[in-house]
PDB file of C-alpha atoms and ligand atoms in Angstrom:
ATOM      1  CA  MET A  13      14.835  35.126  78.618  1.00  0.00           C
ATOM      2  CA  ASN A  14      17.085  38.095  79.044  1.00  0.00           C
ATOM      3  CA  ARG A  15      16.559  40.621  81.780  1.00  0.00           C
ATOM      4  CA  SER A  16      14.398  43.076  79.840  1.00  0.00           C
ATOM      5  CA  THR A  17      12.177  40.262  78.555  1.00  0.00           C
ATOM      6  CA  TRP A  18      11.667  39.102  82.138  1.00  0.00           C
ATOM      7  CA  ILE A  19      10.719  42.614  83.198  1.00  0.00           C
ATOM      8  CA  ALA A  20       8.300  42.901  80.291  1.00  0.00           C
ATOM      9  CA  ALA A  21       6.804  39.488  81.118  1.00  0.00           C
ATOM     10  CA  LEU A  22       6.419  40.367  84.794  1.00  0.00           C
ATOM     11  CA  GLY A  23       4.900  43.687  83.825  1.00  0.00           C
ATOM     12  CA  ALA A  24       2.385  41.973  81.590  1.00  0.00           C
ATOM     13  CA  LEU A  25       1.557  39.510  84.370  1.00  0.00           C
ATOM     14  CA  GLY A  26       1.131  42.379  86.811  1.00  0.00           C
ATOM     15  CA  ALA A  27      -1.115  44.186  84.387  1.00  0.00           C
ATOM     16  CA  ALA A  28      -3.160  41.045  83.835  1.00  0.00           C
ATOM     17  CA  VAL A  29      -3.588  40.590  87.582  1.00  0.00           C
ATOM     18  CA  THR A  30      -4.273  44.180  88.595  1.00  0.00           C
ATOM     19  CA  PHE A  31      -5.827  45.703  85.494  1.00  0.00           C
ATOM     20  CA  PRO A  32      -9.378  44.394  86.001  1.00  0.00           C
ATOM     21  CA  VAL A  33      -9.473  45.971  89.481  1.00  0.00           C
ATOM     22  CA  LEU A  34      -7.905  49.256  88.404  1.00  0.00           C
ATOM     23  CA  ALA A  35     -10.177  49.428  85.400  1.00  0.00           C
ATOM     24  CA  GLN A  36     -13.302  49.230  87.516  1.00  0.00           C
ATOM     25  CA  THR A  37     -14.760  52.673  87.789  1.00  0.00           C
ATOM     26  CA  VAL A  38     -17.815  54.187  89.370  1.00  0.00           C
ATOM     27  CA  LYS A  39     -19.796  56.158  86.810  1.00  0.00           C
ATOM     28  CA  VAL A  40     -21.369  59.404  88.008  1.00  0.00           C
ATOM     29  CA  THR A  41     -24.002  61.009  85.775  1.00  0.00           C
ATOM     30  CA  PRO A  42     -25.651  64.302  86.766  1.00  0.00           C
ATOM     31  CA  LEU A  43     -29.371  64.479  85.947  1.00  0.00           C
ATOM     32  CA  GLY A  44     -29.668  68.249  85.924  1.00  0.00           C
ATOM     33  CA  GLY A  45     -32.033  70.721  84.334  1.00  0.00           C
ATOM     34  CA  ILE A  46     -30.287  71.421  81.025  1.00  0.00           C
ATOM     35  CA  ASP A  47     -27.970  69.080  79.106  1.00  0.00           C
ATOM     36  CA  GLY A  48     -24.314  70.052  79.406  1.00  0.00           C
ATOM     37  CA  GLU A  49     -24.880  72.744  82.048  1.00  0.00           C
ATOM     38  CA  PHE A  50     -24.746  73.144  85.838  1.00  0.00           C
ATOM     39  CA  CYS A  51     -27.999  74.885  86.822  1.00  0.00           C
ATOM     40  CA  PRO A  52     -29.534  76.296  90.024  1.00  0.00           C
ATOM     41  CA  HIS A  53     -31.756  73.334  90.937  1.00  0.00           C
ATOM     42  CA  ASP A  54     -29.268  70.617  90.029  1.00  0.00           C
ATOM     43  CA  ARG A  55     -28.944  68.046  92.802  1.00  0.00           C
ATOM     44  CA  ALA A  56     -29.558  64.628  91.263  1.00  0.00           C
ATOM     45  CA  LEU A  57     -26.690  62.294  90.484  1.00  0.00           C
ATOM     46  CA  ILE A  58     -26.776  58.684  89.338  1.00  0.00           C
ATOM     47  CA  PHE A  59     -23.938  56.563  90.697  1.00  0.00           C
ATOM     48  CA  GLU A  60     -23.354  53.319  88.843  1.00  0.00           C
ATOM     49  CA  ASP A  61     -21.243  50.721  90.604  1.00  0.00           C
ATOM     50  CA  PRO A  62     -18.960  48.542  88.440  1.00  0.00           C
ATOM     51  CA  ASN A  63     -21.342  45.671  89.294  1.00  0.00           C
ATOM     52  CA  GLY A  64     -24.226  47.526  87.613  1.00  0.00           C
ATOM     53  CA  THR A  65     -26.047  48.732  90.749  1.00  0.00           C
ATOM     54  CA  ARG A  66     -27.532  52.154  90.043  1.00  0.00           C
ATOM     55  CA  ILE A  67     -28.086  54.640  92.857  1.00  0.00           C
ATOM     56  CA  LEU A  68     -30.053  57.871  92.479  1.00  0.00           C
ATOM     57  CA  TYR A  69     -29.004  60.548  94.961  1.00  0.00           C
ATOM     58  CA  ASP A  70     -31.556  63.290  95.790  1.00  0.00           C
ATOM     59  CA  PRO A  71     -33.825  63.316  92.703  1.00  0.00           C
ATOM     60  CA  GLY A  72     -34.831  66.914  93.410  1.00  0.00           C
ATOM     61  CA  ARG A  73     -36.753  68.839  90.774  1.00  0.00           C
ATOM     62  CA  THR A  74     -34.612  68.223  87.693  1.00  0.00           C
ATOM     63  CA  VAL A  75     -35.447  64.540  87.315  1.00  0.00           C
ATOM     64  CA  ALA A  76     -38.657  64.631  85.281  1.00  0.00           C
ATOM     65  CA  GLY A  77     -40.461  62.155  87.521  1.00  0.00           C
ATOM     66  CA  ALA A  78     -40.451  58.396  87.100  1.00  0.00           C
ATOM     67  CA  SER A  79     -40.765  58.612  83.311  1.00  0.00           C
ATOM     68  CA  ASP A  80     -37.526  60.582  82.858  1.00  0.00           C
ATOM     69  CA  PRO A  81     -35.764  58.560  80.130  1.00  0.00           C
ATOM     70  CA  ARG A  82     -32.364  59.251  81.711  1.00  0.00           C
ATOM     71  CA  LEU A  83     -33.172  57.220  84.814  1.00  0.00           C
ATOM     72  CA  GLY A  84     -33.007  53.697  83.406  1.00  0.00           C
ATOM     73  CA  LYS A  85     -32.826  51.085  86.111  1.00  0.00           C
ATOM     74  CA  VAL A  86     -32.770  52.536  89.631  1.00  0.00           C
ATOM     75  CA  ASP A  87     -31.910  50.067  92.381  1.00  0.00           C
ATOM     76  CA  VAL A  88     -31.552  52.523  95.231  1.00  0.00           C
ATOM     77  CA  ILE A  89     -32.753  56.058  95.920  1.00  0.00           C
ATOM     78  CA  LEU A  90     -30.931  58.089  98.558  1.00  0.00           C
ATOM     79  CA  VAL A  91     -32.698  61.067 100.112  1.00  0.00           C
ATOM     80  CA  SER A  92     -30.491  63.257 102.278  1.00  0.00           C
ATOM     81  CA  HIS A  93     -33.388  65.194 103.780  1.00  0.00           C
ATOM     82  CA  MET A  94     -36.985  66.157 103.171  1.00  0.00           C
ATOM     83  CA  HIS A  95     -36.694  69.618 101.630  1.00  0.00           C
ATOM     84  CA  GLY A  96     -38.532  69.885  98.314  1.00  0.00           C
ATOM     85  CA  ASP A  97     -35.429  70.601  96.242  1.00  0.00           C
ATOM     86  CA  HIS A  98     -33.984  67.228  97.356  1.00  0.00           C
ATOM     87  CA  VAL A  99     -36.870  64.785  97.803  1.00  0.00           C
ATOM     88  CA  GLY A 100     -38.674  66.413  94.880  1.00  0.00           C
ATOM     89  CA  ASN A 101     -41.901  68.239  95.692  1.00  0.00           C
ATOM     90  CA  ALA A 102     -42.216  69.261  92.034  1.00  0.00           C
ATOM     91  CA  HIS A 103     -40.307  68.578  88.863  1.00  0.00           C
ATOM     92  CA  THR A 104     -39.816  69.312  85.200  1.00  0.00           C
ATOM     93  CA  LYS A 105     -42.088  67.888  82.481  1.00  0.00           C
ATOM     94  CA  ALA A 106     -39.047  66.565  80.639  1.00  0.00           C
ATOM     95  CA  PRO A 107     -35.290  67.147  80.657  1.00  0.00           C
ATOM     96  CA  ASN A 108     -34.393  70.593  79.250  1.00  0.00           C
ATOM     97  CA  SER A 109     -37.752  72.176  80.187  1.00  0.00           C
ATOM     98  CA  GLY A 110     -37.367  75.914  80.493  1.00  0.00           C
ATOM     99  CA  SER A 111     -33.923  77.457  80.746  1.00  0.00           C
ATOM    100  CA  CYS A 112     -30.985  77.045  83.101  1.00  0.00           C
ATOM    101  CA  ASP A 113     -31.900  80.090  85.179  1.00  0.00           C
ATOM    102  CA  LYS A 114     -35.688  79.622  84.847  1.00  0.00           C
ATOM    103  CA  PRO A 115     -36.443  75.909  84.809  1.00  0.00           C
ATOM    104  CA  ASP A 116     -40.021  74.815  84.257  1.00  0.00           C
ATOM    105  CA  THR A 117     -40.717  72.722  87.364  1.00  0.00           C
ATOM    106  CA  SER A 118     -44.480  72.952  87.056  1.00  0.00           C
ATOM    107  CA  VAL A 119     -45.309  69.285  87.653  1.00  0.00           C
ATOM    108  CA  SER A 120     -46.333  68.753  91.272  1.00  0.00           C
ATOM    109  CA  ALA A 121     -45.216  65.566  93.019  1.00  0.00           C
ATOM    110  CA  MET A 122     -47.311  66.218  96.105  1.00  0.00           C
ATOM    111  CA  PRO A 123     -48.276  64.555  98.344  1.00  0.00           C
ATOM    112  CA  ASN A 124     -45.976  61.655  97.405  1.00  0.00           C
ATOM    113  CA  SER A 125     -42.676  63.301  96.416  1.00  0.00           C
ATOM    114  CA  SER A 126     -40.731  62.504  93.290  1.00  0.00           C
ATOM    115  CA  ALA A 127     -38.520  60.087  95.257  1.00  0.00           C
ATOM    116  CA  VAL A 128     -41.536  57.957  96.194  1.00  0.00           C
ATOM    117  CA  ASN A 129     -43.021  58.073  92.685  1.00  0.00           C
ATOM    118  CA  ILE A 130     -39.724  56.931  91.172  1.00  0.00           C
ATOM    119  CA  ALA A 131     -39.327  54.182  93.795  1.00  0.00           C
ATOM    120  CA  LEU A 132     -42.838  52.891  93.025  1.00  0.00           C
ATOM    121  CA  ALA A 133     -42.229  52.862  89.267  1.00  0.00           C
ATOM    122  CA  LYS A 134     -38.716  51.406  89.412  1.00  0.00           C
ATOM    123  CA  LYS A 135     -39.232  49.144  92.446  1.00  0.00           C
ATOM    124  CA  SER A 136     -36.230  50.819  94.043  1.00  0.00           C
ATOM    125  CA  LYS A 137     -35.184  50.703  97.656  1.00  0.00           C
ATOM    126  CA  ILE A 138     -35.188  54.076  99.391  1.00  0.00           C
ATOM    127  CA  VAL A 139     -32.310  54.286 101.867  1.00  0.00           C
ATOM    128  CA  THR A 140     -32.471  57.053 104.441  1.00  0.00           C
ATOM    129  CA  GLY A 141     -31.225  57.720 107.929  1.00  0.00           C
ATOM    130  CA  SER A 142     -32.605  59.497 110.933  1.00  0.00           C
ATOM    131  CA  GLU A 143     -36.412  59.081 111.215  1.00  0.00           C
ATOM    132  CA  MET A 144     -37.221  59.332 107.533  1.00  0.00           C
ATOM    133  CA  PRO A 145     -37.682  55.594 106.776  1.00  0.00           C
ATOM    134  CA  ALA A 146     -41.090  55.457 108.489  1.00  0.00           C
ATOM    135  CA  PHE A 147     -42.343  58.315 106.312  1.00  0.00           C
ATOM    136  CA  PHE A 148     -41.204  56.600 103.119  1.00  0.00           C
ATOM    137  CA  ALA A 149     -42.553  53.211 104.240  1.00  0.00           C
ATOM    138  CA  ALA A 150     -45.972  54.780 104.869  1.00  0.00           C
ATOM    139  CA  LYS A 151     -45.987  56.521 101.473  1.00  0.00           C
ATOM    140  CA  LEU A 152     -44.961  53.332  99.653  1.00  0.00           C
ATOM    141  CA  LYS A 153     -47.661  51.343 101.452  1.00  0.00           C
ATOM    142  CA  ALA A 154     -50.346  53.959 100.794  1.00  0.00           C
ATOM    143  CA  ASN A 155     -49.580  53.735  97.078  1.00  0.00           C
ATOM    144  CA  GLY A 156     -49.504  49.949  96.738  1.00  0.00           C
ATOM    145  CA  GLY A 157     -45.748  49.616  97.135  1.00  0.00           C
ATOM    146  CA  ASN A 158     -43.777  47.501  99.575  1.00  0.00           C
ATOM    147  CA  PRO A 159     -43.043  49.353 102.833  1.00  0.00           C
ATOM    148  CA  ALA A 160     -40.045  47.060 103.343  1.00  0.00           C
ATOM    149  CA  ASP A 161     -38.413  48.835 100.381  1.00  0.00           C
ATOM    150  CA  SER A 162     -37.795  51.770 102.724  1.00  0.00           C
ATOM    151  CA  VAL A 163     -34.492  50.893 104.367  1.00  0.00           C
ATOM    152  CA  LEU A 164     -32.862  52.470 107.407  1.00  0.00           C
ATOM    153  CA  ALA A 165     -29.187  53.355 107.728  1.00  0.00           C
ATOM    154  CA  ARG A 166     -28.899  55.380 110.920  1.00  0.00           C
ATOM    155  CA  PHE A 167     -25.752  57.254 112.002  1.00  0.00           C
ATOM    156  CA  GLY A 168     -22.894  54.898 112.806  1.00  0.00           C
ATOM    157  CA  GLY A 169     -24.376  51.882 111.062  1.00  0.00           C
ATOM    158  CA  SER A 170     -24.585  50.910 107.432  1.00  0.00           C
ATOM    159  CA  VAL A 171     -26.547  48.742 105.054  1.00  0.00           C
ATOM    160  CA  THR A 172     -25.287  47.023 101.932  1.00  0.00           C
ATOM    161  CA  VAL A 173     -27.590  47.114  98.926  1.00  0.00           C
ATOM    162  CA  GLY A 174     -26.519  45.752  95.554  1.00  0.00           C
ATOM    163  CA  GLY A 175     -22.935  45.420  96.751  1.00  0.00           C
ATOM    164  CA  VAL A 176     -22.668  49.075  97.806  1.00  0.00           C
ATOM    165  CA  ARG A 177     -22.257  49.860 101.488  1.00  0.00           C
ATOM    166  CA  ILE A 178     -24.356  52.846 102.474  1.00  0.00           C
ATOM    167  CA  ALA A 179     -23.921  54.826 105.688  1.00  0.00           C
ATOM    168  CA  THR A 180     -25.434  58.108 106.787  1.00  0.00           C
ATOM    169  CA  VAL A 181     -23.460  60.873 108.450  1.00  0.00           C
ATOM    170  CA  ALA A 182     -24.414  64.060 110.224  1.00  0.00           C
ATOM    171  CA  ALA A 183     -25.495  67.095 108.237  1.00  0.00           C
ATOM    172  CA  LEU A 184     -25.923  70.369 110.046  1.00  0.00           C
ATOM    173  CA  HIS A 185     -29.164  71.533 108.489  1.00  0.00           C
ATOM    174  CA  SER A 186     -32.926  71.469 109.122  1.00  0.00           C
ATOM    175  CA  ASN A 187     -35.264  68.675 108.074  1.00  0.00           C
ATOM    176  CA  GLY A 188     -38.863  69.738 108.612  1.00  0.00           C
ATOM    177  CA  LEU A 189     -41.501  67.832 106.675  1.00  0.00           C
ATOM    178  CA  ASP A 190     -43.818  70.153 104.715  1.00  0.00           C
ATOM    179  CA  PRO A 191     -47.373  69.564 106.096  1.00  0.00           C
ATOM    180  CA  ASP A 192     -48.569  69.205 102.479  1.00  0.00           C
ATOM    181  CA  TYR A 193     -47.037  65.695 102.541  1.00  0.00           C
ATOM    182  CA  ILE A 194     -49.325  64.946 105.501  1.00  0.00           C
ATOM    183  CA  GLY A 195     -52.504  66.565 104.206  1.00  0.00           C
ATOM    184  CA  GLY A 196     -55.955  66.342 105.781  1.00  0.00           C
ATOM    185  CA  GLU A 197     -56.990  68.241 108.877  1.00  0.00           C
ATOM    186  CA  LEU A 198     -53.657  67.582 110.583  1.00  0.00           C
ATOM    187  CA  GLY A 199     -51.650  68.902 107.669  1.00  0.00           C
ATOM    188  CA  LYS A 200     -53.913  71.946 107.411  1.00  0.00           C
ATOM    189  CA  ALA A 201     -53.631  72.718 111.126  1.00  0.00           C
ATOM    190  CA  MET A 202     -49.843  72.351 111.029  1.00  0.00           C
ATOM    191  CA  LYS A 203     -49.632  74.614 108.004  1.00  0.00           C
ATOM    192  CA  GLU A 204     -51.715  77.269 109.738  1.00  0.00           C
ATOM    193  CA  ALA A 205     -49.543  77.037 112.833  1.00  0.00           C
ATOM    194  CA  GLY A 206     -46.385  77.306 110.733  1.00  0.00           C
ATOM    195  CA  ILE A 207     -44.846  74.067 111.969  1.00  0.00           C
ATOM    196  CA  ALA A 208     -43.318  71.211 110.027  1.00  0.00           C
ATOM    197  CA  GLY A 209     -43.420  67.463 110.653  1.00  0.00           C
ATOM    198  CA  ASP A 210     -40.543  65.914 112.607  1.00  0.00           C
ATOM    199  CA  VAL A 211     -38.608  63.283 110.659  1.00  0.00           C
ATOM    200  CA  GLY A 212     -35.367  63.624 112.599  1.00  0.00           C
ATOM    201  CA  LEU A 213     -32.049  65.073 111.531  1.00  0.00           C
ATOM    202  CA  ALA A 214     -30.897  65.817 108.007  1.00  0.00           C
ATOM    203  CA  THR A 215     -28.113  63.541 106.785  1.00  0.00           C
ATOM    204  CA  GLY A 216     -25.270  63.097 104.379  1.00  0.00           C
ATOM    205  CA  PHE A 217     -24.127  59.754 102.985  1.00  0.00           C
ATOM    206  CA  VAL A 218     -20.924  57.781 102.703  1.00  0.00           C
ATOM    207  CA  LEU A 219     -20.945  55.117  99.991  1.00  0.00           C
ATOM    208  CA  ARG A 220     -18.394  52.344  99.574  1.00  0.00           C
ATOM    209  CA  PHE A 221     -18.572  50.927  96.076  1.00  0.00           C
ATOM    210  CA  SER A 222     -17.475  47.441  95.057  1.00  0.00           C
ATOM    211  CA  ASN A 223     -14.252  48.768  93.488  1.00  0.00           C
ATOM    212  CA  GLY A 224     -13.278  50.255  96.863  1.00  0.00           C
ATOM    213  CA  LEU A 225     -14.124  53.886  96.076  1.00  0.00           C
ATOM    214  CA  VAL A 226     -15.514  55.710  99.105  1.00  0.00           C
ATOM    215  CA  ALA A 227     -17.658  58.759  98.322  1.00  0.00           C
ATOM    216  CA  TYR A 228     -19.031  61.387 100.687  1.00  0.00           C
ATOM    217  CA  LEU A 229     -22.304  63.029  99.672  1.00  0.00           C
ATOM    218  CA  SER A 230     -22.727  66.063 101.882  1.00  0.00           C
ATOM    219  CA  GLY A 231     -26.471  66.562 101.518  1.00  0.00           C
ATOM    220  CA  ASP A 232     -27.244  70.069 102.719  1.00  0.00           C
ATOM    221  CA  THR A 233     -24.884  70.942 105.527  1.00  0.00           C
ATOM    222  CA  GLY A 234     -22.814  73.531 107.273  1.00  0.00           C
ATOM    223  CA  ILE A 235     -19.306  72.838 108.532  1.00  0.00           C
ATOM    224  CA  THR A 236     -19.270  69.893 110.947  1.00  0.00           C
ATOM    225  CA  ALA A 237     -16.483  68.374 113.018  1.00  0.00           C
ATOM    226  CA  ASP A 238     -17.670  64.988 111.723  1.00  0.00           C
ATOM    227  CA  GLN A 239     -16.393  65.893 108.270  1.00  0.00           C
ATOM    228  CA  GLU A 240     -12.907  65.304 109.650  1.00  0.00           C
ATOM    229  CA  LEU A 241     -13.581  62.936 112.533  1.00  0.00           C
ATOM    230  CA  VAL A 242     -15.954  60.582 110.745  1.00  0.00           C
ATOM    231  CA  VAL A 243     -15.911  61.173 106.989  1.00  0.00           C
ATOM    232  CA  ARG A 244     -12.140  61.452 106.685  1.00  0.00           C
ATOM    233  CA  ASN A 245     -10.681  59.668 109.702  1.00  0.00           C
ATOM    234  CA  HIS A 246     -13.067  56.734 109.810  1.00  0.00           C
ATOM    235  CA  TYR A 247     -14.460  56.297 106.294  1.00  0.00           C
ATOM    236  CA  ASN A 248     -11.492  57.802 104.393  1.00  0.00           C
ATOM    237  CA  ALA A 249     -13.625  59.244 101.604  1.00  0.00           C
ATOM    238  CA  LYS A 250     -11.749  59.839  98.347  1.00  0.00           C
ATOM    239  CA  LEU A 251     -14.503  61.550  96.379  1.00  0.00           C
ATOM    240  CA  ALA A 252     -16.794  64.237  97.777  1.00  0.00           C
ATOM    241  CA  VAL A 253     -20.003  65.792  96.500  1.00  0.00           C
ATOM    242  CA  MET A 254     -20.175  69.096  98.316  1.00  0.00           C
ATOM    243  CA  ASN A 255     -22.870  71.763  98.611  1.00  0.00           C
ATOM    244  CA  ILE A 256     -21.581  75.253  97.786  1.00  0.00           C
ATOM    245  CA  GLY A 257     -24.736  77.389  97.529  1.00  0.00           C
ATOM    246  CA  ASP A 258     -24.461  79.620 100.623  1.00  0.00           C
ATOM    247  CA  VAL A 259     -27.392  80.964 102.718  1.00  0.00           C
ATOM    248  CA  PHE A 260     -28.946  77.489 103.203  1.00  0.00           C
ATOM    249  CA  THR A 261     -25.649  75.578 103.353  1.00  0.00           C
ATOM    250  CA  THR A 262     -21.919  76.219 103.222  1.00  0.00           C
ATOM    251  CA  GLY A 263     -20.965  78.789 100.608  1.00  0.00           C
ATOM    252  CA  PRO A 264     -17.970  78.408  98.323  1.00  0.00           C
ATOM    253  CA  THR A 265     -15.420  79.580 100.915  1.00  0.00           C
ATOM    254  CA  GLU A 266     -16.757  77.356 103.670  1.00  0.00           C
ATOM    255  CA  ALA A 267     -17.166  74.409 101.304  1.00  0.00           C
ATOM    256  CA  ALA A 268     -13.558  74.802 100.148  1.00  0.00           C
ATOM    257  CA  TYR A 269     -12.443  74.765 103.795  1.00  0.00           C
ATOM    258  CA  VAL A 270     -14.378  71.540 104.345  1.00  0.00           C
ATOM    259  CA  ILE A 271     -12.688  69.943 101.339  1.00  0.00           C
ATOM    260  CA  ASN A 272      -9.176  71.358 101.886  1.00  0.00           C
ATOM    261  CA  GLU A 273      -8.918  70.943 105.654  1.00  0.00           C
ATOM    262  CA  LEU A 274     -11.499  68.418 106.855  1.00  0.00           C
ATOM    263  CA  VAL A 275     -12.493  65.768 104.295  1.00  0.00           C
ATOM    264  CA  LYS A 276      -9.350  66.034 102.113  1.00  0.00           C
ATOM    265  CA  PRO A 277     -10.621  63.811  99.293  1.00  0.00           C
ATOM    266  CA  ALA A 278      -8.773  63.247  96.015  1.00  0.00           C
ATOM    267  CA  ALA A 279     -11.499  65.001  94.038  1.00  0.00           C
ATOM    268  CA  VAL A 280     -14.708  66.929  94.583  1.00  0.00           C
ATOM    269  CA  ILE A 281     -17.926  67.482  92.650  1.00  0.00           C
ATOM    270  CA  PRO A 282     -19.601  70.760  93.638  1.00  0.00           C
ATOM    271  CA  SER A 283     -23.378  70.621  94.070  1.00  0.00           C
ATOM    272  CA  HIS A 284     -26.366  72.727  95.092  1.00  0.00           C
ATOM    273  CA  ALA A 285     -24.950  75.964  93.670  1.00  0.00           C
ATOM    274  CA  ASN A 286     -28.366  77.688  93.516  1.00  0.00           C
ATOM    275  CA  GLU A 287     -27.127  79.751  90.587  1.00  0.00           C
ATOM    276  CA  VAL A 288     -26.330  79.412  86.917  1.00  0.00           C
ATOM    277  CA  GLY A 289     -22.963  77.721  87.375  1.00  0.00           C
ATOM    278  CA  THR A 290     -22.047  77.303  83.718  1.00  0.00           C
ATOM    279  CA  VAL A 291     -22.814  78.873  80.358  1.00  0.00           C
ATOM    280  CA  ASN A 292     -22.208  76.674  77.307  1.00  0.00           C
ATOM    281  CA  GLY A 293     -20.606  74.184  79.659  1.00  0.00           C
ATOM    282  CA  LYS A 294     -17.987  76.643  80.937  1.00  0.00           C
ATOM    283  CA  VAL A 295     -17.883  77.965  84.495  1.00  0.00           C
ATOM    284  CA  ARG A 296     -19.577  81.366  84.607  1.00  0.00           C
ATOM    285  CA  PRO A 297     -17.172  84.165  85.631  1.00  0.00           C
ATOM    286  CA  GLY A 298     -18.094  85.705  88.966  1.00  0.00           C
ATOM    287  CA  SER A 299     -20.143  82.683  90.038  1.00  0.00           C
ATOM    288  CA  ARG A 300     -20.007  80.839  93.347  1.00  0.00           C
ATOM    289  CA  THR A 301     -18.980  77.827  91.307  1.00  0.00           C
ATOM    290  CA  GLU A 302     -15.933  79.740  90.069  1.00  0.00           C
ATOM    291  CA  ALA A 303     -15.107  80.943  93.604  1.00  0.00           C
ATOM    292  CA  PHE A 304     -15.231  77.337  94.846  1.00  0.00           C
ATOM    293  CA  MET A 305     -13.093  76.061  91.962  1.00  0.00           C
ATOM    294  CA  LYS A 306     -10.460  78.687  92.755  1.00  0.00           C
ATOM    295  CA  ALA A 307     -10.466  78.052  96.502  1.00  0.00           C
ATOM    296  CA  VAL A 308     -10.342  74.295  96.477  1.00  0.00           C
ATOM    297  CA  LYS A 309      -6.974  72.516  96.309  1.00  0.00           C
ATOM    298  CA  VAL A 310      -8.035  69.197  94.778  1.00  0.00           C
ATOM    299  CA  PRO A 311      -9.486  68.687  91.294  1.00  0.00           C
ATOM    300  CA  ALA A 312     -13.089  69.921  91.207  1.00  0.00           C
ATOM    301  CA  HIS A 313     -15.269  68.385  88.513  1.00  0.00           C
ATOM    302  CA  ILE A 314     -18.350  70.349  87.502  1.00  0.00           C
ATOM    303  CA  PRO A 315     -21.459  68.158  87.269  1.00  0.00           C
ATOM    304  CA  LEU A 316     -22.598  68.963  83.732  1.00  0.00           C
ATOM    305  CA  SER A 317     -25.994  67.412  83.205  1.00  0.00           C
ATOM    306  CA  GLY A 318     -25.897  64.201  81.223  1.00  0.00           C
ATOM    307  CA  LYS A 319     -22.109  64.042  81.139  1.00  0.00           C
ATOM    308  CA  THR A 320     -20.853  60.839  82.755  1.00  0.00           C
ATOM    309  CA  MET A 321     -17.666  61.000  84.806  1.00  0.00           C
ATOM    310  CA  GLU A 322     -15.764  57.893  85.896  1.00  0.00           C
ATOM    311  CA  PHE A 323     -13.812  57.552  89.137  1.00  0.00           C
ATOM    312  CA  ASP A 324     -11.368  54.875  90.177  1.00  0.00           C
ATOM    313  CA  SER A 325     -10.970  53.491  93.684  1.00  0.00           C
ATOM    314  CA  ALA A 326      -8.606  56.342  94.619  1.00  0.00           C
ATOM    315  CA  GLY A 327     -11.128  59.020  93.652  1.00  0.00           C
ATOM    316  CA  LYS A 328      -9.289  59.973  90.495  1.00  0.00           C
ATOM    317  CA  CYS A 329     -11.400  60.899  87.519  1.00  0.00           C
ATOM    318  CA  THR A 330     -10.373  58.590  84.702  1.00  0.00           C
ATOM    319  CA  ALA A 331     -12.884  59.621  82.033  1.00  0.00           C
ATOM    320  CA  GLY A 332     -15.458  62.288  81.277  1.00  0.00           C
ATOM    321  CA  CYS A 333     -13.980  65.096  83.407  1.00  0.00           C
TER     322      CYS A 333
HETATM  323 ZN1   ZN B 110     -32.266  71.610 102.488  1.00  0.00          ZN
END
């Protein structure tokens, strides 16, 4: 062999050795309100590990309950906190019900929540932190499910389900349980007194997929020191899903600061915009989504409902963005 043939041969060998690892991507599919758009209620994302494990993050109101045909197999459901737009107190009849700005979320999921109904139908594990696992275990049991399917991952620890390591991290938010989930005389009395049930602190998540990709899911949060100290310095997250909606959570400016200065991932998916983020799949001028896109220094990939994006271990989008 001459020199160039050797180089070519070594290159081919290198490709053969490393290609299967590099080629492994995590697929992220938004399950939003309207196909191809980013709408006010959109929270839900399906993460599919290269090994086939499927994780539903915050079903919210845009997943049309357990019968939503987009769900497929769901191995794990993550619930960041108990607010109705995340756990799913109501939901659409079917994907594309209503319009982007006025979704039809007229199907009640009370007193179970959409997360519990999906877990029962799909026999999924529900992984939560803080003091939420006991709530989900009780709901599963009360509906003929297995309470052991509610799995705890409290701050600082982690659990591995289906080859994906799941940890919870701090979210600076509130996490009161609507008394309607409790019901009865107790629920009624709490409602009248204007107090919510205590299920501990709201959380975010850090996932480590089998291809090595580490993803930070902010949940609903303000700016926290942990975004640098824990999410970046300890977990080294390369992909972030970041709330940008303002009022309830960080707005676009604050969210961009979190991404640019604290988490410093390779890419970010904005979430929880609480506005019509796109029209015909294009970012709406004057929107918070646009403000975030302009302020953030790393590639920001809009979660268009139904459009699958693929990320490699370094957090780079390799397809669908
Ligand atoms: Zn919330």
